[in-house]
Amino acid sequence: MEFSNKYACLIPLCPLVASRLTGFFSFLFPEAARSLRRPCAAFNTFSLAIATSVSLSLFWKQAATHSIQQYLWARIPKSDFHLKIGLLIDPLTLVMATLVTTVGISVMVYSDSYMCHD
């Protein structure tokens, strides 16, 4: 399965959404969150695994094509001021994305195992 570079937004979005949902759920339902700690950790680990697979796929695609792409969105368009937010997909970015998501999975698994008695 070949990913397009348009899917690069999934790399930061998957862990962000998972952590926000877990935090929101544990804030609203603290008693239920204690009993559902293991499924929440599995959900967060799964979202990191998705981000890792996307970053690895984009890394291999970039290694084959040697392309650098940039996506920009104008957030505050005014006549004299433009705030542009976007994604830059280059070799260094994809190496760091792969490294950070891989280390994030190992930290998530370790912290889940470490906190299993609390």
Phi, psi and omega in degrees: 000124183258128180267145172274159178292349176291342179276003180295337178292343178290337183297309176276338186286320182299306179294328180294314180294318181296316180290324177294317179295318179294316178295318178295319180294317181287334177286319182280325183232076185294327180289320180288328181293328178294321180281339180254029181296317182294314176295326177294319177294321177294321178296317178294319178295321178295320178294323175293325177294323176296315179297322178294317180294323177294316181293321176295318179296316178293326178296315180293324178293319180291325178294329180278324186259341181055042181256149175241125182233151180222132177242124181237142174236130177278119185266320180235083181279112172234176185293321183245355184227127177231121174260115182249131178239138182193188181238135174248123182248103178223176184301316181295319179298317182288327175296315180293321178297318178295316180296313183294318180289326177293315177294325177298322177295315181295322176294320180295317179294317180296315182292327176294318179290324182290324184265013184293340181264357180263000000 
